Short mmCIF file of C-alpha atoms in Angstrom, two decimals:
data_model
loop_
_atom_site.label_atom_id
_atom_site.label_comp_id
_atom_site.label_asym_id
_atom_site.label_seq_id
_atom_site.Cartn_x
_atom_site.Cartn_y
_atom_site.Cartn_z
CA MET A 135 -15.64 -26.12 -0.47
CA ALA A 136 -18.65 -27.84 -1.51
CA VAL A 137 -19.09 -27.53 -5.22
CA SER A 138 -22.87 -26.09 -4.94
CA LEU A 139 -21.46 -23.32 -2.84
CA LYS A 140 -18.60 -22.47 -5.11
CA LYS A 141 -21.10 -22.54 -7.96
CA SER A 142 -23.37 -20.12 -6.31
CA LEU A 143 -20.53 -17.84 -5.17
CA GLU A 144 -19.36 -17.96 -8.74
CA ASN A 145 -22.92 -16.80 -10.04
CA ALA A 146 -23.49 -14.25 -7.46
CA LEU A 147 -20.07 -12.67 -8.33
CA LYS A 148 -21.34 -12.75 -11.99
CA HIS A 149 -24.81 -11.19 -11.11
CA TYR A 150 -23.99 -8.65 -8.49
CA GLU A 151 -21.80 -5.52 -8.34
CA ARG A 152 -21.22 -6.65 -4.61
CA VAL A 153 -21.56 -9.56 -2.50
CA ILE A 154 -21.53 -8.82 1.24
CA PHE A 155 -20.84 -11.41 3.61
CA LEU A 156 -22.38 -10.06 7.14
CA TYR A 157 -20.68 -11.77 9.76
CA GLN A 158 -21.91 -11.71 13.28
CA PRO A 159 -23.23 -8.11 13.11
CA SER A 160 -24.18 -6.07 16.10
CA LYS A 161 -27.70 -4.59 15.81
CA GLU A 162 -26.34 -1.26 15.32
CA LEU A 163 -24.12 -2.45 12.25
CA CYS A 164 -27.51 -3.89 10.74
CA THR A 165 -29.44 -0.74 11.09
CA GLU A 166 -26.67 1.46 9.58
CA LEU A 167 -26.16 -0.78 6.64
CA ARG A 168 -30.05 -0.95 5.92
CA THR A 169 -29.77 3.07 5.59
CA ILE A 170 -26.85 2.85 3.43
CA LEU A 171 -28.25 0.03 1.30
CA LYS A 172 -31.46 2.09 0.67
CA LYS A 173 -29.17 4.65 -0.89
CA GLU A 174 -26.95 2.23 -2.87
CA LYS A 175 -27.66 2.00 -6.50
CA LYS A 176 -25.47 -1.25 -7.07
CA GLY A 177 -26.82 -4.59 -7.25
CA ILE A 178 -26.05 -6.11 -4.06
CA LEU A 179 -26.42 -9.70 -2.44
CA LEU A 180 -26.26 -10.08 1.28
CA LEU A 181 -25.09 -13.34 2.64
CA THR A 182 -25.95 -13.84 6.14
CA ALA A 183 -25.64 -16.73 8.57
CA THR A 184 -29.26 -15.78 10.25
CA GLU A 185 -32.37 -14.25 8.51
CA ILE A 186 -32.13 -10.41 9.14
CA PRO A 187 -35.50 -8.64 8.21
CA ASP A 188 -35.78 -5.72 6.09
CA PHE A 189 -33.06 -5.47 4.10
CA PRO A 190 -33.54 -3.28 0.85
CA CYS A 191 -31.24 -6.01 -1.23
CA ASP A 192 -31.39 -9.57 -2.16
CA GLN A 193 -30.42 -11.90 0.71
CA ARG A 194 -29.49 -15.36 1.21
CA LYS A 195 -29.11 -17.25 4.49
CA LEU A 196 -26.27 -19.47 4.50
CA GLN A 197 -26.28 -23.03 6.23
CA GLU A 198 -23.57 -23.21 9.22
CA ASP A 199 -21.35 -25.40 7.09
CA GLU A 200 -21.34 -23.01 4.17
CA CYS A 201 -20.79 -20.20 6.26
CA LYS A 202 -17.65 -22.18 7.43
CA SER A 203 -16.35 -22.78 3.81
CA LEU A 204 -16.62 -19.39 2.79
CA MET A 205 -14.73 -17.87 5.61
CA GLU A 206 -12.09 -20.57 5.23
CA LEU A 207 -12.01 -19.30 1.37
CA TYR A 208 -11.91 -16.09 2.19
CA PHE A 209 -9.04 -16.48 4.39
CA THR A 210 -7.05 -18.25 2.06
CA TYR A 211 -6.87 -15.75 -0.63
CA SER A 212 -8.51 -12.78 -2.18
CA PHE A 213 -10.87 -14.46 -4.77
CA SER A 214 -12.89 -11.26 -5.80
CA ASN A 215 -12.77 -7.74 -5.67
CA HIS A 216 -16.23 -7.48 -5.52
CA PHE A 217 -16.80 -9.43 -2.46
CA ILE A 218 -16.89 -7.88 1.16
CA PHE A 219 -16.37 -9.57 4.31
CA LEU A 220 -18.23 -7.19 6.72
CA THR A 221 -18.21 -7.46 10.62
CA ASP A 222 -17.73 -5.18 13.85
CA GLN A 223 -16.63 -8.20 15.54
CA ASN A 224 -13.11 -7.38 17.03
CA GLU A 225 -11.77 -10.64 17.16
CA PHE A 226 -9.23 -10.30 14.19
CA PRO A 227 -5.56 -10.19 14.14
CA TRP A 228 -5.92 -7.08 11.78
CA PRO A 229 -6.93 -3.48 11.92
CA SER A 230 -10.37 -2.84 11.40
CA ILE A 231 -11.82 0.35 9.12
CA LEU A 232 -14.50 1.00 11.96
CA ASN A 233 -11.56 2.40 14.03
CA PHE A 234 -12.15 5.75 12.20
CA ALA A 235 -15.45 5.74 13.29
CA LYS A 236 -14.06 5.19 17.10
CA ALA A 237 -11.42 8.10 16.53
CA GLY A 238 -14.28 10.45 15.06
CA LEU A 239 -12.78 10.85 11.92
CA ALA A 240 -15.61 9.20 10.14
CA THR A 241 -19.03 8.31 10.93
CA ARG A 242 -19.87 4.82 10.65
CA GLY A 243 -22.45 5.12 7.57
CA GLU A 244 -19.48 7.09 5.72
CA ILE A 245 -17.27 4.03 6.28
CA LEU A 246 -19.78 1.61 4.85
CA GLU A 247 -20.70 4.02 1.96
CA ALA A 248 -16.64 3.70 1.50
CA LEU A 249 -16.73 -0.09 1.55
CA MET A 250 -19.67 -0.19 -1.04
CA ARG A 251 -17.19 1.76 -3.67
CA MET B 14 10.09 0.61 -6.93
CA ASP B 15 12.32 -1.42 -5.04
CA SER B 16 15.07 -3.22 -6.78
CA GLN B 17 13.72 -6.79 -6.66
CA HIS B 18 10.42 -5.88 -8.04
CA TYR B 19 12.24 -3.80 -10.64
CA ALA B 20 14.33 -6.93 -11.62
CA GLU B 21 11.27 -8.86 -11.90
CA MET B 22 9.38 -6.31 -14.03
CA GLN B 23 12.60 -6.03 -16.38
CA GLU B 24 12.86 -9.87 -16.70
CA ASN B 25 9.11 -10.27 -17.71
CA PHE B 26 9.61 -7.13 -20.03
CA SER B 27 12.40 -8.82 -21.52
CA ARG B 28 10.57 -12.30 -21.79
CA LEU B 29 7.76 -10.87 -23.46
CA LYS B 30 9.67 -8.66 -25.87
CA THR B 31 11.61 -12.13 -26.84
CA SER B 32 8.47 -13.86 -27.36
CA GLY B 33 7.16 -11.25 -29.91
CA ALA B 34 4.28 -10.29 -27.49
CA PHE B 35 4.96 -6.28 -28.39
CA GLU B 36 5.47 -6.67 -32.25
CA GLY B 37 2.81 -5.63 -34.47
CA ASN B 38 0.69 -4.27 -31.15
CA ALA B 39 -0.12 -0.94 -30.07
CA ILE B 40 1.09 -0.82 -26.38
CA PHE B 41 -0.99 0.44 -23.49
CA LEU B 42 -0.14 0.61 -19.86
CA PHE B 43 -2.75 0.71 -17.26
CA GLY B 44 -2.87 2.62 -14.15
CA HIS B 45 -0.76 5.99 -13.77
CA CYS B 46 1.54 5.37 -10.87
CA ASN B 47 5.33 5.25 -10.32
CA ALA B 48 5.86 1.88 -11.36
CA THR B 49 4.00 2.40 -14.50
CA GLU B 50 6.27 5.26 -15.11
CA GLU B 51 9.20 2.80 -14.76
CA LEU B 52 7.80 0.53 -16.89
CA ALA B 53 7.00 3.54 -19.40
CA GLU B 54 10.88 4.11 -19.20
CA LEU B 55 11.65 0.40 -19.83
CA PHE B 56 9.40 0.60 -23.05
CA LEU B 57 10.68 3.96 -24.44
CA THR B 58 14.27 3.22 -23.73
CA GLU B 59 13.64 -0.17 -25.69
CA GLY B 60 12.69 2.16 -28.75
CA TYR B 61 9.08 1.21 -28.37
CA THR B 62 6.11 4.03 -28.61
CA ILE B 63 3.40 3.60 -26.01
CA GLU B 64 -0.24 4.41 -27.62
CA ALA B 65 -1.53 5.86 -24.04
CA ILE B 66 -1.71 4.97 -20.17
CA LEU B 67 -5.19 3.90 -19.23
CA ASP B 68 -6.38 5.21 -16.03
CA ASN B 69 -9.79 5.19 -13.92
CA ASN B 70 -8.78 8.43 -12.01
CA THR B 71 -11.10 10.99 -14.22
CA ALA B 72 -8.56 13.72 -12.29
CA LYS B 73 -5.47 12.22 -14.47
CA GLN B 74 -7.25 11.61 -17.77
CA GLY B 75 -6.14 14.30 -20.38
CA LYS B 76 -2.81 14.80 -18.49
CA ARG B 77 0.36 13.31 -20.23
CA TYR B 78 3.30 11.86 -19.01
CA GLN B 79 6.46 11.48 -21.30
CA ASN B 80 4.14 12.95 -23.91
CA ILE B 81 1.94 9.82 -23.51
CA PRO B 82 -1.82 10.72 -23.32
CA ILE B 83 -3.73 9.46 -19.95
CA VAL B 84 -7.07 8.20 -20.84
CA ALA B 85 -10.17 6.70 -19.57
CA PRO B 86 -9.84 2.59 -19.97
CA ASN B 87 -12.91 2.44 -22.22
CA ARG B 88 -10.86 4.29 -25.12
CA ILE B 89 -9.05 1.04 -25.84
CA LEU B 90 -12.48 -0.60 -26.79
CA GLY B 91 -12.80 -1.52 -30.81
CA ARG B 92 -9.18 -1.32 -30.97
CA LYS B 93 -7.24 -4.27 -32.83
CA ASN B 94 -3.96 -5.49 -32.06
CA THR B 95 -3.32 -4.07 -28.62
CA VAL B 96 -1.71 -5.11 -25.61
CA ILE B 97 -2.13 -3.92 -22.14
CA CYS B 98 0.78 -4.02 -19.50
CA ILE B 99 0.19 -3.68 -15.96
CA ALA B 100 2.68 -2.86 -13.34
CA SER B 101 0.46 -2.44 -10.28
CA ARG B 102 -0.51 -4.19 -6.96
CA ALA B 103 -4.01 -3.83 -8.37
CA TYR B 104 -3.31 -6.16 -11.31
CA ALA B 105 -6.02 -8.72 -10.39
CA SER B 106 -8.61 -6.42 -10.33
CA MET B 107 -7.44 -4.23 -13.35
CA LYS B 108 -7.22 -7.12 -15.60
CA GLU B 109 -10.75 -8.27 -14.26
CA GLN B 110 -12.25 -4.49 -14.94
CA LEU B 111 -10.96 -4.89 -18.66
CA GLN B 112 -12.37 -8.18 -19.26
CA ASN B 113 -15.69 -6.99 -17.79
CA MET B 114 -15.40 -3.68 -20.23
CA GLY B 115 -15.36 -6.27 -23.03
CA TYR B 116 -11.50 -5.92 -23.73
CA ALA B 117 -10.43 -9.12 -25.17
CA GLY B 118 -6.74 -8.54 -26.09
CA GLU B 119 -3.89 -9.44 -24.25
CA VAL B 120 -3.33 -8.31 -20.60
CA TYR B 121 0.05 -8.89 -19.00
CA GLY B 122 1.28 -8.16 -15.29
CA LEU B 123 4.92 -7.62 -15.49
CA VAL B 124 5.47 -7.41 -11.69
CA ASP B 125 3.60 -9.21 -8.68
CA TYR B 126 3.09 -6.80 -6.09
CA ASP B 127 0.20 -8.58 -4.53
CA SER B 128 0.68 -12.32 -3.99
CA PHE B 129 -2.67 -12.45 -1.87
CA SER B 130 -5.20 -11.72 -4.77
CA GLU B 131 -6.32 -13.85 -7.63
CA TYR B 132 -9.60 -13.13 -8.68
CA SER B 133 -10.88 -16.66 -9.68
CA LEU B 134 -12.51 -19.48 -8.07
CA SER B 135 -10.90 -21.95 -10.59
CA GLY B 136 -10.17 -25.43 -8.95
CA GLU B 137 -6.26 -25.02 -9.97
CA THR B 138 -6.25 -21.36 -8.28
CA MET B 139 -7.87 -22.79 -5.28
CA SER B 140 -5.57 -25.65 -4.71
CA ARG B 141 -2.44 -23.39 -5.32
CA MET B 142 -3.54 -20.83 -3.08
CA GLY B 143 -4.51 -23.77 -0.63
CA GLU B 144 -0.94 -25.17 -0.88
CA ARG B 145 0.49 -21.66 -0.21
CA ILE B 146 -1.57 -21.65 3.09
CA CYS B 147 0.18 -24.86 4.14
CA ARG B 148 3.61 -23.43 3.45
CA GLY B 149 2.41 -20.39 5.53
CA LYS B 150 1.12 -22.69 8.32
CA ILE B 151 4.62 -24.39 8.73
CA SER B 152 6.51 -21.16 8.98
CA LEU B 153 4.17 -19.49 11.10
CA GLU B 154 4.62 -22.50 13.54
CA HIS B 155 8.25 -22.36 13.22
CA MET B 156 8.06 -18.88 14.27
CA LYS B 157 5.70 -19.84 17.28
CA GLU B 158 8.15 -22.40 18.35
CA LYS B 159 11.10 -19.73 18.20
CA TYR B 160 9.04 -16.98 20.00
CA ARG B 161 6.97 -19.03 22.37
CA GLY B 162 4.50 -16.99 24.14
CA ILE B 163 5.74 -13.84 22.24
CA PHE B 164 3.19 -11.58 20.47
CA GLN B 165 4.10 -11.25 16.79
CA VAL B 166 3.74 -7.93 14.85
CA TYR B 167 3.56 -7.97 11.09
CA CYS B 168 4.90 -5.09 8.99
CA PRO B 169 3.83 -6.75 5.69
CA PHE B 170 5.18 -4.23 3.03
CA PRO B 171 8.91 -2.92 2.83
CA ALA B 172 8.08 0.61 3.07
CA LEU B 173 10.20 2.71 5.60
CA GLY B 174 7.23 5.14 6.27
CA ASP B 175 4.87 2.27 7.41
CA VAL B 176 7.51 0.99 9.71
CA VAL B 177 8.17 4.55 11.29
CA TYR B 178 4.37 4.94 11.80
CA THR B 179 3.90 1.12 13.07
CA MET B 180 6.82 1.67 15.54
CA SER B 181 5.94 5.16 16.71
CA TYR B 182 2.32 3.91 17.84
CA LEU B 183 2.71 0.24 18.68
CA PRO B 184 3.77 1.04 22.38
CA TYR B 185 0.37 2.32 22.92
CA PHE B 186 -1.35 -0.60 21.18
CA LEU B 187 0.76 -3.25 23.40
CA ALA B 188 0.01 -1.37 26.69
CA ASP B 189 -3.54 -1.42 25.96
CA ARG B 190 -3.54 -5.14 25.51
CA GLU B 191 -1.07 -5.68 28.45
CA ILE B 192 1.43 -7.18 26.00
CA SER B 193 4.96 -7.06 27.42
CA LYS B 194 6.92 -9.32 24.60
CA TYR B 195 6.70 -8.99 20.93
CA VAL B 196 8.75 -9.67 17.85
CA VAL B 197 8.46 -7.22 14.91
CA PHE B 198 8.67 -9.12 11.50
CA VAL B 199 9.85 -7.14 8.54
CA VAL B 200 10.51 -7.77 4.86
CA GLY B 201 14.18 -6.40 4.09
CA ASN B 202 17.49 -4.81 6.46
CA ALA B 203 16.29 -1.10 5.73
CA CYS B 204 13.20 -1.85 7.60
CA ALA B 205 14.76 -3.75 10.27
CA ASP B 206 17.06 -0.71 10.80
CA VAL B 207 13.80 1.42 11.18
CA ALA B 208 12.27 -1.09 13.81
CA ARG B 209 15.82 -1.08 15.72
CA MET B 210 16.05 2.83 15.87
CA PHE B 211 12.46 2.56 17.85
CA GLY B 212 14.10 -0.15 20.05
CA ALA B 213 12.32 -3.15 18.65
CA GLN B 214 12.43 -6.24 21.45
CA ALA B 215 13.08 -8.62 18.82
CA LEU B 216 13.10 -8.51 15.02
CA GLU B 217 12.52 -11.37 12.26
CA VAL B 218 13.69 -10.22 8.57
CA LEU B 219 11.79 -12.12 6.15
CA THR B 220 11.69 -12.35 2.13
CA GLN B 221 8.41 -10.96 0.87
CA LYS B 222 7.44 -14.56 -0.22
CA GLU B 223 7.98 -15.94 3.38
CA MET B 224 6.12 -12.60 4.93
CA ASP B 225 3.19 -12.87 2.25
CA GLU B 226 2.79 -16.80 3.15
CA GLN B 227 2.96 -16.16 7.18
CA VAL B 228 0.51 -13.52 7.10
CA GLN B 229 -1.88 -15.37 5.03
CA ALA B 230 -1.51 -18.31 7.68
CA VAL B 231 -2.17 -15.32 10.49
CA ILE B 232 -5.47 -14.33 8.54
CA TYR B 233 -6.36 -18.02 7.80
CA GLN B 234 -5.88 -19.17 11.36
CA ARG B 235 -7.37 -15.92 12.87
CA ASP B 236 -4.31 -16.08 14.95
CA THR B 237 -5.01 -13.66 17.61
CA ASP B 238 -1.30 -13.76 19.04
CA SER B 239 -0.44 -11.74 15.70
CA PHE B 240 -1.11 -8.26 14.52
CA ILE B 241 -1.04 -7.23 10.95
CA ALA B 242 0.05 -3.50 11.17
CA HIS B 243 -0.79 -1.82 7.81
CA HIS B 244 -3.31 0.38 6.49
CA ASP B 245 -4.01 -1.37 2.99
CA ARG B 246 -2.19 -4.82 2.98
CA PRO B 247 -3.33 -7.65 2.74
CA TYR B 248 -6.69 -7.73 1.20
CA VAL B 249 -8.57 -8.11 4.58
CA VAL B 250 -7.24 -4.78 5.50
CA ASN B 251 -9.45 -2.12 3.97
CA LEU B 252 -8.51 1.01 5.68
CA TRP B 253 -7.39 3.09 2.63
CA LYS B 254 -11.08 2.57 1.38
CA ILE B 255 -12.21 5.59 3.72
CA LEU B 256 -9.95 7.75 1.40
CA SER B 257 -12.99 7.41 -1.28
CA VAL B 258 -15.30 9.91 0.80
CA LYS B 259 -12.64 11.31 3.44
CA LYS B 260 -9.28 13.11 3.28
CA ILE B 261 -7.36 11.45 6.17
CA PRO B 262 -3.65 12.02 6.70
CA PHE B 263 -1.28 9.26 6.37
CA ASP B 264 -0.27 9.60 9.97
CA ALA B 265 -3.93 9.26 11.04
CA LEU B 266 -4.48 6.50 9.20
CA TYR B 267 -2.05 4.67 11.25
CA ARG B 268 -2.74 6.35 14.64
CA CYS B 269 -6.41 5.84 14.48
CA GLY B 270 -7.30 3.56 11.81
CA VAL B 271 -4.33 0.60 12.25
CA PHE B 272 -4.03 1.10 16.22
CA GLY B 273 -7.49 2.39 16.95
CA LEU B 274 -5.85 5.20 19.11
CA PRO B 275 -7.39 8.60 19.73
CA ILE B 276 -6.75 11.52 17.23
CA ASP B 277 -4.47 13.21 19.82
CA CYS B 278 -2.36 10.40 20.55
CA LYS B 279 1.30 11.60 20.04
CA PRO B 280 3.89 9.16 18.32
CA TYR B 281 6.95 8.02 20.02
CA ALA B 282 10.31 8.97 18.57
CA PRO B 283 13.23 6.81 17.62
CA ALA B 284 15.19 6.33 20.85
CA ASP B 285 18.18 4.30 19.48
CA LEU B 286 20.10 6.56 17.31
CA ALA B 287 23.68 6.41 16.21
CA VAL B 288 25.89 9.46 15.45
CA TYR B 289 27.61 9.64 11.94
CA ASP B 290 31.46 9.08 12.80
CA LYS B 291 32.52 11.65 10.13
CA LEU B 292 30.21 14.39 11.20
CA GLU B 293 32.83 17.04 11.75
CA GLU B 294 33.48 16.68 7.84
CA ILE B 295 30.06 18.54 7.49
CA PRO B 296 30.12 22.33 7.61
CA ALA B 297 27.76 23.00 10.80
CA GLY B 298 24.81 24.60 9.70
CA LYS B 299 26.07 25.20 6.14
CA ALA B 300 25.19 21.98 3.97
CA ALA B 301 22.26 20.70 2.44
CA VAL B 302 21.43 16.87 2.20
CA LEU B 303 19.35 16.03 -0.48
CA SER B 304 17.02 12.96 -0.88
CA PRO B 305 16.05 12.55 -4.55
CA TYR B 306 15.39 9.01 -4.66
CA ALA B 307 12.30 6.85 -3.52
CA LYS B 308 10.82 3.82 -4.68
CA SER B 309 7.21 4.17 -4.53
CA VAL B 310 7.02 7.78 -5.08
CA ALA B 311 6.98 9.40 -8.69
CA ASN B 312 10.44 11.48 -9.59
CA LEU B 313 10.15 15.14 -9.64
CA PRO B 314 10.46 16.65 -13.38
CA SER B 315 13.71 16.20 -14.59
CA GLY B 316 16.11 19.42 -14.04
CA TYR B 317 14.21 20.27 -10.85
CA TRP B 318 17.08 18.93 -8.67
CA ASP B 319 19.91 20.45 -10.94
CA SER B 320 17.93 23.73 -9.96
CA ILE B 321 17.97 22.76 -6.23
CA VAL B 322 21.70 21.97 -6.04
CA GLU B 323 22.48 25.24 -8.11
CA CYS B 324 20.42 27.28 -5.80
CA CYS B 325 21.96 25.63 -2.78
CA SER B 326 25.67 25.91 -4.40
CA ARG B 327 25.32 29.77 -4.74
CA LYS B 328 24.32 30.43 -1.34
CA GLY B 329 27.49 28.70 -0.21
CA TYR B 330 25.87 25.37 0.96
CA ARG B 331 27.80 22.20 0.82
CA VAL B 332 25.66 20.16 -1.21
CA TYR B 333 25.38 16.30 -0.38
CA THR B 334 23.06 13.59 -1.87
CA ASN B 335 21.81 10.92 0.26
CA VAL B 336 22.49 7.67 -1.56
CA ALA B 337 22.05 3.94 -1.00
CA GLY B 338 23.77 0.94 -2.94
CA GLU B 339 23.91 1.86 -6.61
CA GLU B 340 22.03 5.01 -6.58
CA LYS B 341 24.13 7.85 -8.13
CA GLU B 342 24.87 11.45 -6.35
CA LEU B 343 23.38 14.44 -8.12
CA PRO B 344 25.79 16.36 -10.46
CA GLY B 345 27.88 18.89 -8.35
CA THR B 346 27.06 16.90 -5.05
CA PHE B 347 28.98 15.18 -2.89
CA ARG B 348 27.87 11.56 -2.21
CA LEU B 349 26.51 10.73 1.34
CA GLU B 350 26.22 7.05 2.51
CA VAL B 351 25.22 6.78 6.00
CA GLN B 352 23.42 4.22 8.11
CA LEU B 353 19.51 5.06 8.55
CA ASP B 354 20.22 5.53 12.26
CA GLU B 355 22.68 8.01 11.96
CA LEU B 356 20.89 10.31 9.31
CA GLN B 357 19.29 12.26 11.76
CA SER B 358 22.90 13.35 13.31
CA VAL B 359 23.71 14.37 9.82
CA VAL B 360 20.99 16.58 8.86
CA GLU B 361 21.16 18.38 12.29
CA ARG B 362 24.59 19.03 11.80
CA ALA B 363 24.05 20.05 8.10
CA GLY B 364 20.90 22.28 9.00
CA VAL B 365 18.94 21.72 5.66
CA PHE B 366 17.19 18.53 4.55
CA ILE B 367 15.53 18.49 1.03
CA GLY B 368 13.76 15.44 0.07
CA LEU B 369 11.21 13.73 -2.04
CA ARG B 370 8.80 13.05 -0.02
CA SER B 371 9.31 9.40 0.85
CA GLY B 372 9.35 6.95 4.05
CA LEU B 373 12.93 8.50 4.55
CA CYS B 374 11.29 11.57 5.39
CA ASP B 375 9.16 9.75 8.19
CA VAL B 376 12.56 8.40 9.54
CA LEU B 377 13.75 12.34 9.80
CA ARG B 378 10.36 13.52 11.22
CA TRP B 379 11.74 14.09 14.64
CA ALA B 380 15.12 15.76 13.26
CA ASP B 381 15.78 19.41 14.31
CA CYS B 382 16.72 21.09 11.57
CA ARG B 383 15.29 23.13 8.06
CA LYS B 384 13.31 20.31 6.64
CA ILE B 385 11.56 20.41 3.00
CA ALA B 386 9.46 17.82 1.53
CA LEU B 387 8.81 18.02 -2.28
CA TYR B 388 5.71 16.56 -3.61
CA ARG B 389 4.85 15.89 -7.36
CA ASP B 390 1.55 17.63 -8.23
CA CYS B 391 -0.51 14.43 -8.42
CA PHE B 392 -3.14 12.54 -6.99
CA TYR B 393 -2.71 9.69 -4.51
CA SER B 394 -3.27 6.06 -5.79
CA SER B 395 -6.97 6.33 -6.98
CA THR B 396 -8.18 8.72 -4.65
CA SER B 397 -9.06 12.30 -5.53
CA TRP B 398 -6.74 13.80 -2.99
CA LYS B 399 -3.38 15.05 -3.74
CA VAL B 400 -0.34 13.39 -2.72
CA GLU B 401 0.49 16.57 -0.37
CA GLU B 402 -2.98 16.38 1.11
CA VAL B 403 -2.43 12.84 2.37
CA PHE B 404 1.26 12.62 3.04
CA HIS B 405 1.70 16.37 4.37
CA LEU B 406 4.43 16.62 7.46
CA ASP B 407 3.63 18.98 10.16
CA GLY B 408 6.40 21.01 11.06
CA TRP B 409 8.21 20.73 7.49
CA GLU B 410 8.13 22.82 4.51
CA ASN B 411 5.78 20.84 1.99
CA ILE B 412 6.25 21.97 -1.30
CA VAL B 413 4.29 20.81 -4.40
CA VAL B 414 6.38 21.09 -7.40
CA ARG B 415 4.59 22.17 -10.47
CA ASP B 416 7.36 23.30 -13.08
CA ALA B 417 10.49 21.93 -13.61
CA GLU B 418 12.07 25.40 -14.05
CA SER B 419 10.87 26.82 -11.02
CA CYS B 420 12.56 26.14 -7.72
CA PHE B 421 11.07 27.97 -4.61
CA ILE B 422 13.23 27.17 -2.12
CA HIS B 423 14.90 30.33 -0.24
CA LEU B 424 17.64 29.61 1.66
#
């Protein structure tokens, strides 16, 4: 992992209460996340691969190699309790919390709210 | 707590004791859970005094366990000569919380439940976790060779209930993905027995270390020919977080959360059951099988089981304690040691099953007899839901035990 990315990640985790890495989000997820973040009082940094306008929190666009490194790191171990990997892509070999919305047990907004806690 | 983790906790406790880590220090425990209660017992048995149990859950604060007060974590701030001992799978985050609060004393983790989390980006940690990935990739590769073209289902934690729920909803999941051949990976023989009861096509029994490393490799490689079937392990699975905003029964956590099935989907019952070969020795309809032990559930107040035994005996029931390994039968009861796949035949013959709510109750979910599940009056993990609210079993009598003196079971 590049030293600069590691340093900036360490700083971000010290500075922000939640660091969210938004991975290939659908438009719907972006909209819902915007709504939740508007109400959120925690200090949040959003890391994204592409610039997503109008997010009510600090945002940093990652380069392609940074995205790759960050994913590799996150899939190696859990390095922070404050780092959230958020996606609605269904390509992973583990269950998604968004399944609760599909079953009608919670709204996607409630699920995102739960993830911010 | 399972015997392996208990032995690890005992060993770490002895090591710290020998090193003098506790001498002259006020001892605090962090996180009131079953494991912490067992750790408290360890300290008390050795003659130590525990100052308090720290807990973030405001619903638990102000209560006591064994006369030890349960207080908010910040109550330790400003105290000198203190140590905090943790026996929880959330060790890494709890330690981080204490440090962020400004606590500068020693924090000891006595049992490593969660090898996936280490809240550090130090070079040393990253390199160690990188080596772990390499080991995981090798063993995953080995399994891929052994089960070529076969879908891999991982039950990452040795809890009977988790395996019951996984196996009872797995057929829908496999059918949906048009998977005809699969192998189930479990930790420990008891979980393997449960998987067999549901007719698992193929099984691999791993140690927890092997399981963790292989699961990490599945995550790292995003191996879509595998599936990690759990509600809260490892860290990439965050289904349990929903409990911070919604009360969702455990069964639905698996049905809808883990497997993404509709709420009205019916679980499959175990099909490969056996009959206990000494069944005739059990009085038909006039016996009660008690199950007082559970590894991940807080015990009932002492004396409660005595009152149940007395109550059953008075009504003319022959009373058995279901035991495994070194577990002892309750005084005044007969020892019953049967295989998991035989237990349903035993309780159906006996007529009554009374158990501390644990994975064994899930194993007996389909048994046709009077079934009573007992719960401690406490909150589930860090949620604001009572254990009974999350683990309630339909078709059972669900009893919350609040008082050691009262037994509300009418036979």
